[in-house]
Coordinates of C-alpha atoms and ligand atoms in Angstrom, one line a residue:
M1317 CA 0.0 0.0 0.0
N1318 CA 2.8 2.3 0.3
D1319 CA 3.2 2.6 -3.7
F1320 CA -0.7 3.7 -3.4
L1321 CA 0.0 6.3 -0.9
N1322 CA 3.0 7.5 -2.7
L1323 CA 1.1 7.7 -5.9
C1324 CA -1.5 9.6 -4.0
R1325 CA 1.1 12.2 -2.7
D1326 CA 2.3 12.7 -6.2
A1327 CA -1.3 13.5 -7.4
V1328 CA -2.3 15.9 -4.6
G1329 CA 0.7 16.9 -2.6
A1330 CA 2.1 15.2 0.4
A1331 CA 0.5 17.8 2.7
H1332 CA -2.7 16.7 1.5
V1333 CA -2.4 12.8 2.2
L1334 CA -3.2 12.5 6.1
T1335 CA -2.0 9.3 7.8
A1336 CA -1.0 10.5 11.3
E1337 CA -3.5 9.3 14.0
A1338 CA -4.2 13.0 15.2
D1339 CA -4.6 14.5 11.8
V1340 CA -7.2 11.6 10.7
A1341 CA -9.2 11.6 13.9
P1342 CA -11.6 14.5 13.0
Y1343 CA -12.5 12.7 9.7
L1344 CA -13.4 9.3 11.4
T1345 CA -16.1 10.0 13.8
D1346 CA -19.7 10.8 12.9
W1347 CA -21.3 14.0 14.1
R1348 CA -23.3 12.2 16.8
R1349 CA -20.1 10.4 17.9
R1350 CA -21.7 7.1 17.7
F1351 CA -19.1 5.3 15.6
T1352 CA -15.5 5.9 15.0
G1353 CA -14.0 4.0 11.8
K1354 CA -10.3 3.4 10.6
A1355 CA -8.8 4.7 7.2
L1356 CA -5.7 4.0 5.4
A1357 CA -5.5 7.9 5.0
V1358 CA -7.8 10.9 4.4
V1359 CA -6.8 12.4 1.0
K1360 CA -7.7 15.9 0.2
P1361 CA -7.9 17.0 -3.5
A1362 CA -8.1 20.4 -4.6
S1363 CA -9.5 20.1 -8.0
P1364 CA -12.1 17.8 -10.2
E1365 CA -8.8 16.6 -11.9
E1366 CA -6.9 15.8 -8.5
V1367 CA -10.1 13.9 -7.6
A1368 CA -10.1 11.9 -10.7
A1369 CA -6.4 11.1 -10.3
I1370 CA -7.1 9.7 -7.0
V1371 CA -10.2 7.6 -8.0
R1372 CA -8.2 6.0 -10.8
L1373 CA -5.6 5.1 -8.3
C1374 CA -8.3 3.8 -6.0
S1375 CA -9.8 1.6 -9.0
Q1376 CA -6.3 0.5 -9.9
F1377 CA -5.3 -0.6 -6.3
R1378 CA -9.1 -1.6 -5.4
V1379 CA -8.9 1.1 -2.4
P1380 CA -12.5 1.8 -1.3
I1381 CA -13.4 5.5 -1.2
V1382 CA -15.7 7.3 1.4
P1383 CA -16.4 10.8 0.1
Q1384 CA -16.8 13.3 2.8
G1385 CA -18.1 16.9 3.0
G1386 CA -18.7 18.4 6.4
N1387 CA -19.2 15.0 8.0
T1388 CA -22.6 16.3 9.6
G1389 CA -24.6 13.3 8.2
M1390 CA -26.6 11.6 10.6
V1391 CA -26.6 7.8 9.3
L1392 CA -22.7 6.8 9.3
G1393 CA -22.6 7.6 5.4
S1394 CA -19.4 9.8 5.6
V1395 CA -17.0 7.9 7.9
P1396 CA -15.2 4.6 6.9
D1397 CA -15.8 1.2 8.5
A1398 CA -13.4 -0.4 11.0
S1399 CA -11.4 -2.2 8.2
G1400 CA -8.8 0.4 7.8
T1401 CA -8.9 -0.5 4.1
S1402 CA -10.3 2.6 2.6
I1403 CA -9.5 6.1 2.2
V1404 CA -11.6 9.2 3.2
L1405 CA -11.8 11.5 0.3
S1406 CA -12.4 15.0 1.7
L1407 CA -13.9 17.4 -0.6
T1408 CA -13.5 20.3 1.6
R1409 CA -10.6 21.9 -0.5
L1410 CA -13.1 22.1 -3.6
N1411 CA -14.6 25.1 -2.4
R1412 CA -14.7 27.6 -5.0
I1413 CA -17.7 29.6 -6.3
R1414 CA -17.3 29.3 -10.1
G1415 CA -19.8 31.8 -11.1
I1416 CA -23.2 33.6 -10.5
D1417 CA -25.5 34.4 -13.4
T1418 CA -28.5 36.5 -12.1
V1419 CA -30.2 36.3 -15.4
N1420 CA -30.3 32.6 -15.6
N1421 CA -30.6 32.7 -11.7
T1422 CA -28.0 30.2 -11.3
M1423 CA -24.9 29.7 -9.3
T1424 CA -22.1 27.2 -10.0
V1425 CA -20.4 26.0 -7.0
E1426 CA -17.8 23.4 -6.1
A1427 CA -18.8 20.5 -3.9
G1428 CA -16.8 21.5 -0.7
C1429 CA -18.5 24.9 -0.5
V1430 CA -20.2 25.2 3.0
L1431 CA -23.9 25.7 2.6
E1432 CA -24.0 29.0 4.5
T1433 CA -21.3 30.4 2.4
I1434 CA -23.3 29.8 -0.8
Q1435 CA -26.3 31.3 1.0
N1436 CA -24.3 34.4 1.6
A1437 CA -22.9 34.6 -1.9
A1438 CA -26.6 34.3 -3.4
A1439 CA -27.7 37.2 -0.8
D1440 CA -24.7 39.2 -1.9
A1441 CA -25.9 38.8 -5.6
G1442 CA -29.4 40.0 -4.6
R1443 CA -30.7 36.4 -4.8
L1444 CA -31.9 33.7 -2.3
F1445 CA -30.5 30.1 -2.3
P1446 CA -33.2 28.5 0.0
L1447 CA -31.7 25.4 1.3
S1448 CA -31.7 25.9 5.1
L1449 CA -30.8 23.4 7.9
A1450 CA -29.4 23.7 11.4
A1451 CA -26.0 22.2 10.1
E1452 CA -25.7 24.9 7.5
G1453 CA -22.5 26.3 9.1
S1454 CA -20.5 23.4 8.4
C1455 CA -22.4 21.0 5.8
T1456 CA -21.3 21.2 2.3
I1457 CA -23.5 21.3 -0.9
G1458 CA -21.7 18.1 -2.1
G1459 CA -23.1 16.5 1.0
N1460 CA -26.5 18.2 0.8
L1461 CA -26.8 16.9 -2.9
S1462 CA -25.5 13.3 -1.9
T1463 CA -28.2 13.0 0.9
N1464 CA -30.7 15.1 -0.9
A1465 CA -31.1 17.0 2.1
G1466 CA -34.3 18.5 3.2
G1467 CA -34.4 21.3 6.0
V1468 CA -36.8 23.8 7.0
A1469 CA -37.7 25.2 3.4
V1470 CA -38.7 22.3 1.6
L1471 CA -42.6 23.2 2.0
R1472 CA -42.0 26.2 -0.6
Y1473 CA -38.8 25.2 -2.4
G1474 CA -38.5 21.4 -2.3
N1475 CA -35.4 19.2 -1.3
T1476 CA -31.8 19.5 -2.6
R1477 CA -32.7 17.6 -5.6
E1478 CA -35.0 20.3 -6.8
L1479 CA -32.6 23.1 -6.3
C1480 CA -29.9 21.6 -8.6
L1481 CA -29.7 22.0 -12.4
G1482 CA -26.6 20.4 -13.3
L1483 CA -23.6 18.3 -11.7
E1484 CA -19.9 17.7 -12.4
V1485 CA -19.1 14.1 -11.2
V1486 CA -16.0 12.0 -11.0
T1487 CA -17.2 8.5 -12.0
P1488 CA -15.8 5.4 -10.3
Q1489 CA -13.7 4.8 -13.4
G1490 CA -12.0 8.4 -12.7
D1491 CA -13.8 10.1 -15.5
I1492 CA -15.0 13.5 -15.2
W1493 CA -18.7 13.9 -16.3
S1494 CA -19.3 17.4 -16.8
G1495 CA -23.1 18.2 -16.7
L1496 CA -23.0 22.1 -15.6
K1497 CA -25.0 23.6 -18.6
G1498 CA -27.6 25.1 -16.0
L1499 CA -30.7 24.4 -18.3
R1500 CA -34.1 24.1 -16.9
K1501 CA -34.9 22.0 -19.9
D1502 CA -32.7 19.3 -21.3
N1503 CA -34.6 16.1 -22.4
T1504 CA -31.8 14.2 -23.9
G1505 CA -31.8 10.7 -22.5
Y1506 CA -31.5 9.2 -18.8
D1507 CA -31.4 12.0 -16.1
L1508 CA -27.9 11.2 -14.9
R1509 CA -27.9 14.1 -12.5
D1510 CA -30.8 12.7 -10.5
L1511 CA -28.9 9.3 -10.1
F1512 CA -26.1 11.0 -8.3
I1513 CA -28.2 13.1 -6.2
G1514 CA -29.1 11.0 -3.0
A1515 CA -26.7 8.4 -3.8
E1516 CA -24.7 9.0 -0.7
G1517 CA -21.6 8.7 -2.6
T1518 CA -22.0 5.0 -3.7
L1519 CA -22.2 6.0 -7.4
G1520 CA -19.5 8.7 -7.8
V1521 CA -18.0 11.8 -6.3
I1522 CA -20.0 15.0 -6.9
T1523 CA -17.1 17.7 -7.7
A1524 CA -19.4 20.8 -8.6
A1525 CA -23.2 21.7 -9.1
V1526 CA -25.2 24.3 -10.8
L1527 CA -27.8 25.5 -8.2
K1528 CA -31.2 27.4 -8.7
L1529 CA -31.4 31.0 -7.4
F1530 CA -34.6 32.6 -6.3
P1531 CA -35.7 36.2 -5.7
Q1532 CA -35.1 37.6 -2.5
P1533 CA -38.6 37.8 -0.6
K1534 CA -39.6 41.5 0.2
A1535 CA -40.6 40.4 4.0
K1536 CA -40.1 37.5 6.2
L1537 CA -42.3 37.0 9.2
T1538 CA -41.8 34.4 11.8
A1539 CA -44.3 33.3 14.4
L1540 CA -44.9 30.6 17.1
A1541 CA -48.2 29.1 17.6
A1542 CA -49.2 27.3 20.9
L1543 CA -51.4 24.4 20.5
E1544 CA -53.0 21.4 22.2
T1545 CA -52.3 18.2 19.7
P1546 CA -50.6 17.5 16.3
D1547 CA -54.0 17.2 14.6
D1548 CA -54.7 20.9 15.6
A1549 CA -51.2 21.6 13.8
L1550 CA -52.5 19.8 10.9
R1551 CA -55.7 22.1 11.0
L1552 CA -53.5 25.2 11.2
L1553 CA -51.3 24.0 8.4
S1554 CA -54.4 23.7 6.3
I1555 CA -55.7 27.1 7.0
A1556 CA -52.0 28.6 6.7
Q1557 CA -51.8 26.9 3.0
A1558 CA -55.2 27.9 2.1
R1559 CA -54.6 31.8 3.3
C1560 CA -51.0 32.0 2.3
G1561 CA -50.2 29.7 -0.5
A1562 CA -46.4 29.6 -1.7
T1563 CA -45.7 32.6 0.9
L1564 CA -45.9 29.8 3.6
T1565 CA -42.1 28.6 3.6
A1566 CA -41.6 26.8 6.9
F1567 CA -43.8 24.8 9.1
E1568 CA -42.3 23.1 11.9
L1569 CA -43.9 21.0 14.7
M1570 CA -42.2 21.0 18.1
S1571 CA -43.6 19.0 21.3
E1572 CA -43.6 20.7 24.8
I1573 CA -40.6 18.3 25.9
C1574 CA -38.6 19.4 22.8
L1575 CA -38.6 23.1 24.2
H1576 CA -38.2 22.0 27.6
L1577 CA -34.9 20.3 26.8
V1578 CA -33.8 23.4 24.9
T1579 CA -34.7 26.0 27.8
K1580 CA -33.0 23.4 30.3
H1581 CA -29.8 22.8 28.5
F1582 CA -29.7 26.4 26.9
P1583 CA -31.0 28.7 29.6
Q1584 CA -30.2 31.8 27.6
I1585 CA -33.0 30.6 25.3
R1586 CA -36.6 31.5 26.4
L1587 CA -39.9 30.3 25.8
P1588 CA -42.1 33.5 24.8
F1589 CA -45.1 32.3 26.5
A1590 CA -45.9 32.7 30.3
Q1591 CA -46.9 29.0 30.3
H1592 CA -46.0 25.6 28.8
Y1593 CA -48.2 23.9 26.3
P1594 CA -48.3 20.5 24.8
Q1595 CA -47.4 21.3 21.1
Y1596 CA -46.1 24.5 19.2
V1597 CA -45.6 25.3 15.6
L1598 CA -42.9 27.6 14.3
L1599 CA -44.2 29.0 10.8
E1600 CA -42.5 31.5 8.4
L1601 CA -44.1 33.6 5.7
S1602 CA -41.7 34.8 2.9
D1603 CA -43.8 37.7 1.1
S1604 CA -42.7 39.0 -2.3
E1605 CA -44.9 42.1 -1.9
S1606 CA -44.2 44.1 1.4
E1607 CA -43.9 43.8 4.9
E1608 CA -47.4 45.1 5.3
H1609 CA -49.0 42.5 3.1
A1610 CA -47.2 39.8 4.9
T1611 CA -48.3 41.3 8.5
A1612 CA -52.1 41.3 7.3
M1613 CA -51.7 37.9 5.8
L1614 CA -50.2 36.5 9.2
E1615 CA -52.6 38.5 11.4
G1616 CA -55.6 37.2 9.3
L1617 CA -54.1 33.5 9.7
I1618 CA -53.9 33.8 13.6
E1619 CA -57.0 35.5 14.1
E1620 CA -59.1 32.6 11.9
A1621 CA -56.8 29.9 13.6
L1622 CA -57.7 31.3 17.3
E1623 CA -61.6 31.3 16.1
Q1624 CA -61.3 27.8 14.8
G1625 CA -59.8 26.8 18.2
C1626 CA -56.8 25.2 16.5
I1627 CA -54.2 27.5 18.3
V1628 CA -54.5 28.4 21.8
D1629 CA -51.9 31.3 21.7
A1630 CA -49.2 32.7 19.3
V1631 CA -46.5 35.2 19.2
V1632 CA -45.3 37.1 16.0
A1633 CA -41.6 38.3 16.1
S1634 CA -41.5 41.9 15.4
S1635 CA -37.8 42.1 14.7
I1636 CA -35.0 39.9 13.1
A1637 CA -33.8 39.4 16.7
Q1638 CA -36.9 37.9 17.7
S1639 CA -37.2 35.9 14.6
N1640 CA -33.9 34.3 15.2
A1641 CA -34.8 33.8 19.0
L1642 CA -37.8 31.5 17.8
W1643 CA -35.5 30.0 15.2
N1644 CA -33.0 29.2 18.2
L1645 CA -35.8 27.4 20.0
R1646 CA -36.2 25.1 16.9
E1647 CA -32.4 24.7 15.9
H1648 CA -31.3 23.7 19.3
I1649 CA -33.6 20.9 19.7
S1650 CA -31.1 18.3 18.3
M1651 CA -28.3 19.5 20.5
A1652 CA -30.4 19.7 23.4
Q1653 CA -31.6 16.0 23.0
A1654 CA -28.0 15.1 22.7
A1655 CA -27.2 17.0 26.0
E1656 CA -29.8 15.1 27.8
G1657 CA -28.2 11.9 27.0
K1658 CA -28.5 9.0 24.6
N1659 CA -31.5 8.8 22.4
I1660 CA -33.0 6.9 19.6
K1661 CA -33.7 9.1 16.4
H1662 CA -36.0 8.4 13.8
D1663 CA -36.1 10.6 10.6
I1664 CA -39.7 9.3 9.0
S1665 CA -42.3 10.6 6.7
V1666 CA -46.0 9.5 6.5
P1667 CA -48.7 11.1 4.5
I1668 CA -49.3 14.6 6.3
S1669 CA -52.9 13.7 6.7
R1670 CA -52.0 10.7 8.9
I1671 CA -49.3 12.2 11.1
G1672 CA -51.7 13.0 13.9
E1673 CA -53.0 9.2 13.8
F1674 CA -49.3 8.1 13.4
I1675 CA -48.2 9.9 16.7
R1676 CA -51.1 8.7 18.7
I1677 CA -50.8 5.2 17.8
T1678 CA -46.9 4.7 17.8
D1679 CA -46.5 6.7 21.1
V1680 CA -48.9 4.1 22.9
A1681 CA -47.3 1.2 21.2
L1682 CA -43.8 2.6 22.6
Q1683 CA -45.2 3.3 26.0
D1684 CA -46.7 -0.3 26.3
A1685 CA -43.3 -1.8 25.4
F1686 CA -41.0 0.7 27.0
P1687 CA -42.7 2.4 29.6
G1688 CA -41.7 5.7 30.6
C1689 CA -39.9 6.5 27.4
R1690 CA -39.8 10.1 26.6
M1691 CA -41.0 11.1 23.1
V1692 CA -39.0 14.1 21.8
T1693 CA -41.0 14.4 18.5
F1694 CA -40.6 17.5 16.1
G1695 CA -39.9 18.3 12.5
H1696 CA -41.0 19.4 9.2
L1697 CA -44.7 18.8 9.8
G1698 CA -45.5 20.6 6.3
D1699 CA -43.5 17.7 4.2
G1700 CA -44.9 14.8 6.6
N1701 CA -41.5 14.4 7.9
L1702 CA -41.1 13.9 11.7
H1703 CA -37.8 13.5 13.9
Y1704 CA -39.7 10.9 15.9
N1705 CA -36.9 10.7 18.7
V1706 CA -37.1 8.4 21.8
S1707 CA -35.1 9.2 25.0
P1708 CA -34.8 7.1 28.0
P1709 CA -37.1 7.6 30.9
E1710 CA -36.4 10.5 33.1
N1711 CA -33.4 9.2 35.7
G1712 CA -33.4 6.0 33.6
S1713 CA -30.0 4.6 32.4
D1714 CA -28.9 5.4 28.8
E1715 CA -26.9 2.5 28.3
E1716 CA -29.7 0.1 29.5
F1717 CA -32.1 2.0 27.2
I1718 CA -29.8 2.1 24.2
R1719 CA -29.8 -1.7 24.1
H1720 CA -33.4 -1.7 23.1
Q1721 CA -32.5 0.2 20.0
E1722 CA -33.4 -2.4 17.7
A1723 CA -36.6 -3.3 19.3
I1724 CA -37.7 0.4 19.4
N1725 CA -36.7 0.7 15.6
R1726 CA -38.9 -2.2 14.8
V1727 CA -41.9 -0.7 16.7
V1728 CA -41.4 2.8 15.0
H1729 CA -40.4 1.6 11.5
D1730 CA -43.1 -1.4 11.3
S1731 CA -45.6 1.5 12.2
V1732 CA -44.3 3.9 9.4
D1733 CA -44.6 1.1 7.0
R1734 CA -48.3 0.4 8.1
F1735 CA -48.9 4.1 7.6
G1736 CA -47.5 4.2 4.1
G1737 CA -44.4 5.9 5.1
S1738 CA -40.5 5.9 4.8
I1739 CA -38.1 5.2 7.4
S1740 CA -35.7 7.7 6.2
A1741 CA -37.3 11.2 4.9
E1742 CA -34.1 13.3 4.5
H1743 CA -31.0 11.9 6.2
G1744 CA -30.6 8.8 3.9
L1745 CA -29.7 5.4 4.6
G1746 CA -25.7 5.4 5.1
A1747 CA -24.5 2.3 7.0
L1748 CA -27.0 2.8 9.8
K1749 CA -30.2 1.9 7.9
R1750 CA -28.8 -0.1 5.0
D1751 CA -30.1 -3.5 6.2
E1752 CA -33.3 -2.0 7.9
V1753 CA -34.6 -0.5 4.5
R1754 CA -34.5 -4.1 2.8
R1755 CA -37.3 -5.2 5.4
Y1756 CA -39.5 -2.5 3.7
K1757 CA -38.4 -2.1 0.1
S1758 CA -39.9 -4.5 -2.7
E1759 CA -37.5 -7.1 -4.2
T1760 CA -37.9 -5.4 -7.5
E1761 CA -36.8 -2.0 -6.0
M1762 CA -33.9 -3.7 -4.4
A1763 CA -33.0 -5.4 -7.5
L1764 CA -33.2 -2.2 -9.7
M1765 CA -30.7 -0.5 -7.2
W1766 CA -28.4 -3.2 -7.2
T1767 CA -28.4 -3.3 -11.1
L1768 CA -27.5 0.6 -11.1
K1769 CA -24.9 0.1 -8.6
Q1770 CA -23.3 -2.8 -10.3
A1771 CA -23.4 -1.1 -13.6
I1772 CA -21.9 2.2 -12.4
D1773 CA -19.6 0.6 -9.8
P1774 CA -18.7 -2.5 -10.8
L1775 CA -15.4 -2.7 -8.7
G1776 CA -17.7 -1.7 -5.6
I1777 CA -15.1 0.8 -4.5
M1778 CA -17.7 3.7 -4.0
N1779 CA -18.5 3.9 -0.5
P1780 CA -19.3 0.2 0.0
G1781 CA -21.5 -1.0 3.0
K1782 CA -23.6 2.5 2.5
V1783 CA -27.1 2.5 1.2
I1784 CA -27.0 -1.1 -0.6
Ligands
FAD2349 P1 -21.2 14.4 4.9 O1 -21.7 14.1 6.3 O2 -19.7 14.7 4.9 O3 -21.7 13.2 3.9 C1 -23.0 12.6 3.8 C2 -22.9 11.7 2.9 O4 -22.8 12.2 1.4 C3 -22.0 10.5 2.9 O5 -22.6 9.3 2.4 C4 -20.7 11.1 2.0 O6 -20.1 9.7 1.7 C5 -21.7 11.8 0.9 N1 -20.9 12.8 0.3 C6 -20.5 13.9 0.9 N2 -19.9 14.7 0.0 C7 -19.9 14.1 -1.1 C8 -19.5 14.5 -2.5 N3 -18.8 15.6 -2.8 N4 -19.8 13.5 -3.6 C9 -20.5 12.1 -3.4 N5 -20.9 11.9 -2.2 C10 -20.4 12.8 -1.0 N6 -30.3 16.9 7.2 C11 -31.4 17.3 6.7 O7 -31.6 16.7 5.3 N7 -32.3 18.0 7.0 C12 -32.2 18.8 8.2 O8 -32.9 19.6 8.8 C13 -30.9 18.3 8.9 N8 -30.5 19.0 10.1 C14 -29.6 18.7 10.7 C15 -29.1 19.5 11.7 C16 -27.8 19.1 12.6 C17 -27.7 19.6 13.8 C18 -27.0 18.2 11.9 C19 -25.6 18.0 12.6 C20 -27.2 17.6 10.8 C21 -28.5 17.9 10.5 N9 -28.8 17.1 9.1 C22 -30.0 17.6 8.3 C23 -28.0 16.0 8.5 C24 -26.8 16.5 7.6 O9 -26.4 17.9 7.9 C25 -27.2 16.4 6.1 O10 -27.2 15.0 5.8 C26 -26.1 17.0 5.0 O11 -26.7 17.1 3.8 C27 -24.7 16.4 5.1 O12 -23.9 17.4 4.5 P2 -22.2 17.0 4.9 O13 -21.5 17.9 3.9 O14 -22.0 17.2 6.2 O15 -22.0 15.7 4.2
MLT2350 C1 -33.4 18.7 12.1 O1 -34.3 19.0 11.3 O2 -33.0 19.5 13.1 C2 -32.5 17.4 11.7 O3 -32.9 17.2 10.6 C3 -32.8 16.4 12.7 C4 -31.9 16.1 13.7 O4 -30.7 16.5 13.6 O5 -31.8 14.8 14.2
ZN2351 ZN1 -34.8 17.6 9.8

C-alpha cells in the first residue's frame, strides 16, 4: 500500500494525504459520536482533476473511497468502516464559487462549499439560495446533494434535488462527467444528474453543481403558535396553506418536551409564553410584496386559527432578533436532546394527513413496550417529515435504554410502514439503515438499485456498505 499512498502524494501533494492518527481523527467519527472508523488515509484533493486522479488510483489498487463533505451526516454515510482499508476523500478543498448568473438565476459552486457560504454569496448577488438546515454552518453542498438534504424550507422550495440544475461528477472509473449546463429543460436521455443526487457517495464523487437561485423575499415574518395536539397543527397547516399559499415557507412542529430540553440545556434561550403548552408550531412567511402585506396575511391567519380553536396562543416576531430567537428554539432541539443523553432517533415521513394518527398510535405502542420512555417529537410537518426521537425515561439508564435500539426501531419502522411512510425522509440510509430498509423495500426495488450500482460501480469501490 505504500506505492498507493506515494502515488496519492504525487497526485495531490504530500501535505494533503493525512495518515498520522491525530490528523485523521476528526474525519473518522460521525457527528453524533456514535461510531469511529479506520482509514488508510484521508486524501484532500483541490480540483476535479485531482479527484479523478485519486479515484483512478483507488480503482487500480482496489481501495474503497468514502467521500466526505462536512461530516454532519446522521446515518454513518461519511465515515469509514473499521477495516482500515478505505480512504476518506475529503472534498473540503474544492470550495470555489465558479460563477453566479443572475439572469439565468443560477450559481455554479464546487462540492466542498459550505452551505452558509453559498447562502451568503446568493444574498450578496441579490438572490436567495433557499436550502436551510441547522448544520448549514458546516455541511457542504456536495453532502447536501449526496443526501438530497431537506431542511426547513422544503415546503416552499423542495429538497436539494429540486434546487439543482446540473452536476460535475467523477465516476468510479475516474472519468469527469461535466453536466454543468444550467438548463431548466434538457430532455436528452436518462437523467444522470438525478442518479447521483441522493446516492450518498455510492455511485460517484460530486465535484461541482449548478444551483437554482430565487428572488429575495421582500419580507419574512416568523410566528410561534401554541397548540394542544398534532391534529390541531394539521388544521393550522390547512388554514395557513389556504390563506398564504406559496408565501408559507416553513412549518415546524415541536412538542413541549423538545422546548423543555432546549430551555433546560440552553437557559439563555427562553420560551416566549408565560406558560407551557403541549405542542408548538414555528411558521414563517416569505412575502414577495411587502412587510404590510405579509403582516396582514399573518394576522388574518392567527385570527382565523384562534376562532377555529386550533391554536391557543401565538407570538409574532417583530424584529429579526426576535425571529432568530424563535428559530433558536427550533434549531437547538437536536443539540439539547444530545445534551440530555443518548437517544434513539427516527427521521420518518408519513402522508401529512395521517401524522396525528401515527403519533397517537405509535406513542402508545412505545409506552406499552418501554414504559416511561420520553417522546421528543419535532420536525418538518409541512413535508410529512417527523424527527420521531425516543429518549430514556427520566432518570433512567442511557446504556440500558440504548440496548433496546433495535426493538424500538422495529416498533417505529413497522408503524411507519403500516402508515405507508418512509423510514428515512431526509437523512438517507448510510450504513445505519442499509439493512433495515430491505425490510420495507420490494425485491423489484432492491434488484433495480443493485443493477444500477453494479453497472456504474462494478468494482464496488464507491462507499461500500452504505445504502445498498
Ligand atoms: P457528509 O456528512 O460529509 O456526507 C454525507 C453523505 O454524502 C455521505 O454518504 C458521504 O459519503 C456523501 N458525500 C459527501 N460529499 C460528497 C460528494 N462531494 N460526492 C459524493 N458523495 C458525497 N439533514 C437534513 O436533510 N435536514 C435537516 O434539517 C438536517 N438538520 C441537521 C441538523 C444538525 C444539527 C446536524 C448535525 C445535521 C443535520 N442534517 C440534516 C444532516 C446533515 O447535515 C445532512 O445530511 C447534510 O446534507 C450532510 O452534509 P455534509 O457535507 O456534512 O455531508
Ligand atoms: C433537524 O431537522 O433538525 C434534523 O434533521 C434533525 C436531527 O438533527 O436529528
Ligand atoms: Zn430535519
